Amino acid sequence: MEIFLDTASVKEITRWLGEGLVDGVTTNPSIMFSDGVYDIERGAKEIAAIVHPRPVSVEVTTNDHDEMVAQARTYARWADNIIVKIPVINEFGESSLHVVRALAAEGIRVNVTACLSYGQATLAAKVGATYVSLFAGRMSDEGNDAPRTIRMTADWLTRWNYKAKIIVGSIRRAFDIQEAMSAGAHIVTTPPQFLSKLLDHKYSRETVRQFNEDGRKALVYMNDRRAQMRA
């Protein structure tokens, strides 16, 4: 399973790359603005260069399908590891699947985003999506069983030999990452702070403290014993 960071923070990306945990990045203009990036092209290119050849998903900003295609073509020219995020439907409920199919035919890799159901994810995979993004947190907000939806989608992709990978996003808790892993997600994209929470544990800290304290005492005893043996 892969871990993507849902961020535009170069500092966080660099930090977690150093830990060996970053397999890609997802971002959008609102995340960029929140992280102090005010030029989408410059920000996307910088992130793409830092994580290359790992993928970076950048989201379109329009409801118009012709504009989605035009934006996607522009984004794809910025770097060879940029993936274009296209919403499965626009805000009026109009399908974007024909956009996904057209871009895929041009060799542009697409992350179909804002999927909140098994049906949306499977249809996106059928038209050529490279990734399908299931928003676990938002599914749970509506009272739906996010792990079950992830599991069903993963089983369907395997059964019918589709190459699309599931990205689970809308992570609200560290536990959401564990649920997505267990349910069969190929990728989880998470804000950096949840990686810290997933890694840390107060009893691990206490255990290490005890080991270090006991180790220091043992070293003193060892040194004393060696001195006695030499005497």
Tab-separated table of C-alpha atoms in Angstrom:
chain	number	residue	atom	x	y	z
A	1	MET	CA	0.000	0.000	0.000
A	2	GLU	CA	1.138	3.526	-0.782
A	3	ILE	CA	0.923	6.749	1.217
A	4	PHE	CA	0.356	10.104	-0.447
A	5	LEU	CA	0.494	13.433	1.369
A	6	ASP	CA	-2.521	15.704	0.930
A	7	THR	CA	-0.645	18.980	1.160
A	8	ALA	CA	1.311	21.685	-0.633
A	9	SER	CA	3.824	22.185	2.179
A	10	VAL	CA	7.329	21.651	0.849
A	11	LYS	CA	8.552	21.405	4.442
A	12	GLU	CA	6.205	18.518	5.258
A	13	ILE	CA	6.814	16.775	1.945
A	14	THR	CA	10.575	16.957	2.453
A	15	ARG	CA	10.279	15.764	6.048
A	16	TRP	CA	8.251	12.669	5.209
A	17	LEU	CA	10.272	11.917	2.102
A	18	GLY	CA	13.243	11.730	4.454
A	19	GLU	CA	11.374	9.146	6.510
A	20	GLY	CA	10.826	7.077	3.364
A	21	LEU	CA	7.029	7.223	3.566
A	22	VAL	CA	5.934	9.451	0.675
A	23	ASP	CA	4.806	7.707	-2.507
A	24	GLY	CA	3.069	10.735	-4.000
A	25	VAL	CA	1.231	13.993	-3.293
A	26	THR	CA	-2.315	15.228	-3.821
A	27	THR	CA	-3.225	18.874	-3.707
A	28	ASN	CA	-5.671	21.509	-4.902
A	29	PRO	CA	-5.830	25.322	-4.955
A	30	SER	CA	-7.446	25.615	-1.512
A	31	ILE	CA	-4.754	23.417	0.059
A	32	MET	CA	-2.093	25.427	-1.754
A	33	PHE	CA	-3.500	28.704	-0.456
A	34	SER	CA	-3.714	27.306	3.086
A	35	ASP	CA	-0.056	26.232	2.864
A	36	GLY	CA	1.104	29.624	1.605
A	37	VAL	CA	1.377	28.785	-2.104
A	38	TYR	CA	-0.107	31.589	-4.218
A	39	ASP	CA	0.889	30.475	-7.721
A	40	ILE	CA	-0.601	27.106	-8.699
A	41	GLU	CA	1.801	26.498	-11.581
A	42	ARG	CA	4.902	27.383	-9.606
A	43	GLY	CA	3.710	25.370	-6.603
A	44	ALA	CA	2.832	22.299	-8.657
A	45	LYS	CA	6.135	22.364	-10.519
A	46	GLU	CA	8.105	22.705	-7.282
A	47	ILE	CA	6.320	19.779	-5.642
A	48	ALA	CA	6.630	17.670	-8.783
A	49	ALA	CA	10.384	18.276	-8.893
A	50	ILE	CA	10.839	17.401	-5.217
A	51	VAL	CA	8.956	14.091	-5.367
A	52	HIS	CA	9.828	13.040	-8.931
A	53	PRO	CA	9.148	10.431	-10.267
A	54	ARG	CA	6.357	9.997	-7.731
A	55	PRO	CA	2.940	11.328	-8.864
A	56	VAL	CA	1.460	14.701	-7.939
A	57	SER	CA	-2.297	15.181	-8.384
A	58	VAL	CA	-3.435	18.723	-9.222
A	59	GLU	CA	-7.136	19.591	-9.398
A	60	VAL	CA	-9.044	21.491	-12.070
A	61	THR	CA	-11.099	24.494	-10.961
A	62	THR	CA	-14.133	24.612	-13.233
A	63	ASN	CA	-17.562	23.089	-13.848
A	64	ASP	CA	-17.226	23.480	-17.619
A	65	HIS	CA	-16.065	20.259	-19.227
A	66	ASP	CA	-14.281	21.917	-22.140
A	67	GLU	CA	-12.372	24.047	-19.645
A	68	MET	CA	-11.516	20.909	-17.654
A	69	VAL	CA	-9.879	19.449	-20.754
A	70	ALA	CA	-7.970	22.663	-21.442
A	71	GLN	CA	-6.761	22.955	-17.829
A	72	ALA	CA	-5.793	19.278	-17.775
A	73	ARG	CA	-3.665	19.647	-20.892
A	74	THR	CA	-1.921	22.651	-19.379
A	75	TYR	CA	-1.258	20.901	-16.053
A	76	ALA	CA	0.079	17.795	-17.781
A	77	ARG	CA	2.693	19.897	-19.583
A	78	TRP	CA	4.122	21.229	-16.302
A	79	ALA	CA	5.844	17.955	-15.389
A	80	ASP	CA	5.748	14.335	-16.488
A	81	ASN	CA	4.651	13.152	-13.030
A	82	ILE	CA	1.600	15.414	-12.735
A	83	ILE	CA	-1.765	13.669	-12.572
A	84	VAL	CA	-4.908	15.714	-13.246
A	85	LYS	CA	-7.765	15.556	-10.755
A	86	ILE	CA	-11.153	15.587	-12.487
A	87	PRO	CA	-14.381	15.429	-10.425
A	88	VAL	CA	-16.606	12.456	-11.236
A	89	ILE	CA	-19.479	14.927	-11.699
A	90	ASN	CA	-19.554	18.706	-11.596
A	91	GLU	CA	-21.534	20.679	-9.036
A	92	PHE	CA	-24.641	20.502	-11.263
A	93	GLY	CA	-24.563	16.708	-11.303
A	94	GLU	CA	-23.324	16.504	-14.891
A	95	SER	CA	-21.036	13.582	-15.660
A	96	SER	CA	-17.331	14.277	-16.227
A	97	LEU	CA	-16.614	10.748	-17.399
A	98	HIS	CA	-16.366	11.751	-21.055
A	99	VAL	CA	-13.633	14.198	-20.008
A	100	VAL	CA	-11.781	11.392	-18.253
A	101	ARG	CA	-12.082	9.164	-21.302
A	102	ALA	CA	-10.857	11.895	-23.668
A	103	LEU	CA	-7.851	12.737	-21.484
A	104	ALA	CA	-6.951	9.082	-21.020
A	105	ALA	CA	-7.028	8.650	-24.797
A	106	GLU	CA	-4.453	11.450	-25.036
A	107	GLY	CA	-2.213	9.702	-22.529
A	108	ILE	CA	-2.996	12.150	-19.700
A	109	ARG	CA	-3.298	10.332	-16.381
A	110	VAL	CA	-6.426	11.194	-14.420
A	111	ASN	CA	-7.344	10.976	-10.756
A	112	VAL	CA	-11.145	10.926	-10.654
A	113	THR	CA	-11.973	12.756	-7.478
A	114	ALA	CA	-15.012	13.365	-5.252
A	115	CYS	CA	-16.205	9.749	-5.506
A	116	LEU	CA	-18.514	8.901	-2.632
A	117	SER	CA	-19.937	5.613	-3.826
A	118	TYR	CA	-19.019	2.228	-5.247
A	119	GLY	CA	-20.911	3.054	-8.429
A	120	GLN	CA	-19.023	6.285	-9.068
A	121	ALA	CA	-15.650	4.648	-8.479
A	122	THR	CA	-16.326	1.662	-10.732
A	123	LEU	CA	-17.659	3.805	-13.568
A	124	ALA	CA	-14.600	6.048	-13.333
A	125	ALA	CA	-12.311	3.029	-13.584
A	126	LYS	CA	-14.248	1.745	-16.590
A	127	VAL	CA	-13.606	4.916	-18.644
A	128	GLY	CA	-9.857	4.889	-18.045
A	129	ALA	CA	-9.088	6.594	-14.735
A	130	THR	CA	-5.595	5.987	-13.409
A	131	TYR	CA	-6.830	6.595	-9.862
A	132	VAL	CA	-10.275	6.748	-8.277
A	133	SER	CA	-10.482	8.822	-5.118
A	134	LEU	CA	-12.986	7.635	-2.531
A	135	PHE	CA	-13.658	10.271	0.128
A	136	ALA	CA	-13.936	8.133	3.245
A	137	GLY	CA	-14.571	10.947	5.715
A	138	ARG	CA	-17.402	12.419	3.683
A	139	MET	CA	-18.953	8.987	3.170
A	140	SER	CA	-18.929	8.445	6.915
A	141	ASP	CA	-20.455	11.909	7.444
A	142	GLU	CA	-23.473	10.728	5.440
A	143	GLY	CA	-23.831	7.567	7.504
A	144	ASN	CA	-22.323	5.253	4.903
A	145	ASP	CA	-19.883	2.413	5.538
A	146	ALA	CA	-16.656	3.711	4.012
A	147	PRO	CA	-14.530	0.577	4.626
A	148	ARG	CA	-17.201	-1.592	2.981
A	149	THR	CA	-17.284	0.685	-0.073
A	150	ILE	CA	-13.473	0.590	-0.318
A	151	ARG	CA	-13.465	-3.196	-0.009
A	152	MET	CA	-16.187	-3.656	-2.641
A	153	THR	CA	-14.390	-1.363	-5.075
A	154	ALA	CA	-11.043	-3.088	-4.537
A	155	ASP	CA	-12.648	-6.500	-5.103
A	156	TRP	CA	-14.349	-5.296	-8.296
A	157	LEU	CA	-11.133	-3.847	-9.729
A	158	THR	CA	-9.334	-7.120	-9.071
A	159	ARG	CA	-12.125	-9.324	-10.421
A	160	TRP	CA	-12.331	-7.475	-13.727
A	161	ASN	CA	-8.612	-6.705	-14.058
A	162	TYR	CA	-8.884	-2.930	-14.088
A	163	LYS	CA	-5.601	-1.104	-13.585
A	164	ALA	CA	-7.080	1.850	-11.689
A	165	LYS	CA	-5.908	2.280	-8.102
A	166	ILE	CA	-8.049	3.419	-5.199
A	167	ILE	CA	-6.931	6.544	-3.376
A	168	VAL	CA	-8.745	6.982	-0.075
A	169	GLY	CA	-8.943	10.629	0.919
A	170	SER	CA	-10.938	12.908	3.213
A	171	ILE	CA	-8.986	11.552	6.165
A	172	ARG	CA	-10.281	12.955	9.445
A	173	ARG	CA	-8.490	10.714	11.981
A	174	ALA	CA	-5.398	8.558	12.142
A	175	PHE	CA	-7.763	5.619	12.556
A	176	ASP	CA	-9.221	6.365	9.098
A	177	ILE	CA	-5.828	5.469	7.622
A	178	GLN	CA	-5.840	2.112	9.397
A	179	GLU	CA	-9.395	1.386	8.259
A	180	ALA	CA	-8.505	2.197	4.644
A	181	MET	CA	-5.412	-0.024	4.814
A	182	SER	CA	-7.425	-2.936	6.190
A	183	ALA	CA	-10.198	-2.461	3.623
A	184	GLY	CA	-7.836	-2.900	0.673
A	185	ALA	CA	-7.104	0.644	-0.476
A	186	HIS	CA	-4.111	0.859	-2.780
A	187	ILE	CA	-3.283	4.357	-1.541
A	188	VAL	CA	-4.237	6.615	1.346
A	189	THR	CA	-3.731	10.348	0.952
A	190	THR	CA	-3.515	12.099	4.273
A	191	PRO	CA	-2.748	15.500	5.757
A	192	PRO	CA	0.732	15.266	7.299
A	193	GLN	CA	-0.447	15.633	10.894
A	194	PHE	CA	-2.164	12.244	10.802
A	195	LEU	CA	1.063	10.500	9.875
A	196	SER	CA	2.582	11.960	13.021
A	197	LYS	CA	-0.357	10.670	15.060
A	198	LEU	CA	-0.182	7.249	13.421
A	199	LEU	CA	3.517	6.997	14.234
A	200	ASP	CA	3.502	8.344	17.764
A	201	HIS	CA	2.310	6.558	20.926
A	202	LYS	CA	2.811	7.681	24.488
A	203	TYR	CA	3.526	4.134	25.653
A	204	SER	CA	6.179	3.708	22.975
A	205	ARG	CA	7.823	6.834	24.378
A	206	GLU	CA	7.572	5.457	27.897
A	207	THR	CA	8.931	2.081	26.801
A	208	VAL	CA	11.932	3.723	25.131
A	209	ARG	CA	12.487	5.873	28.227
A	210	GLN	CA	12.550	2.748	30.399
A	211	PHE	CA	14.901	0.951	27.989
A	212	ASN	CA	17.283	3.909	27.987
A	213	GLU	CA	17.192	4.251	31.771
A	214	ASP	CA	17.744	0.537	32.299
A	215	GLY	CA	20.469	0.537	29.651
A	216	ARG	CA	22.352	3.365	31.327
A	217	LYS	CA	22.192	1.553	34.674
A	218	ALA	CA	23.358	-1.666	33.069
A	219	LEU	CA	26.330	0.109	31.490
A	220	VAL	CA	27.364	1.452	34.893
A	221	TYR	CA	27.153	-2.045	36.387
A	222	MET	CA	29.115	-3.473	33.430
A	223	ASN	CA	31.867	-0.883	33.846
A	224	ASP	CA	32.043	-1.558	37.596
A	225	ARG	CA	32.177	-5.293	36.991
A	226	ARG	CA	34.976	-4.958	34.420
A	227	ALA	CA	36.931	-2.763	36.835
A	228	GLN	CA	36.545	-5.379	39.586
A	229	MET	CA	37.706	-8.136	37.267
A	230	ARG	CA	40.860	-6.156	36.332
A	231	ALA	CA	41.693	-5.415	39.980
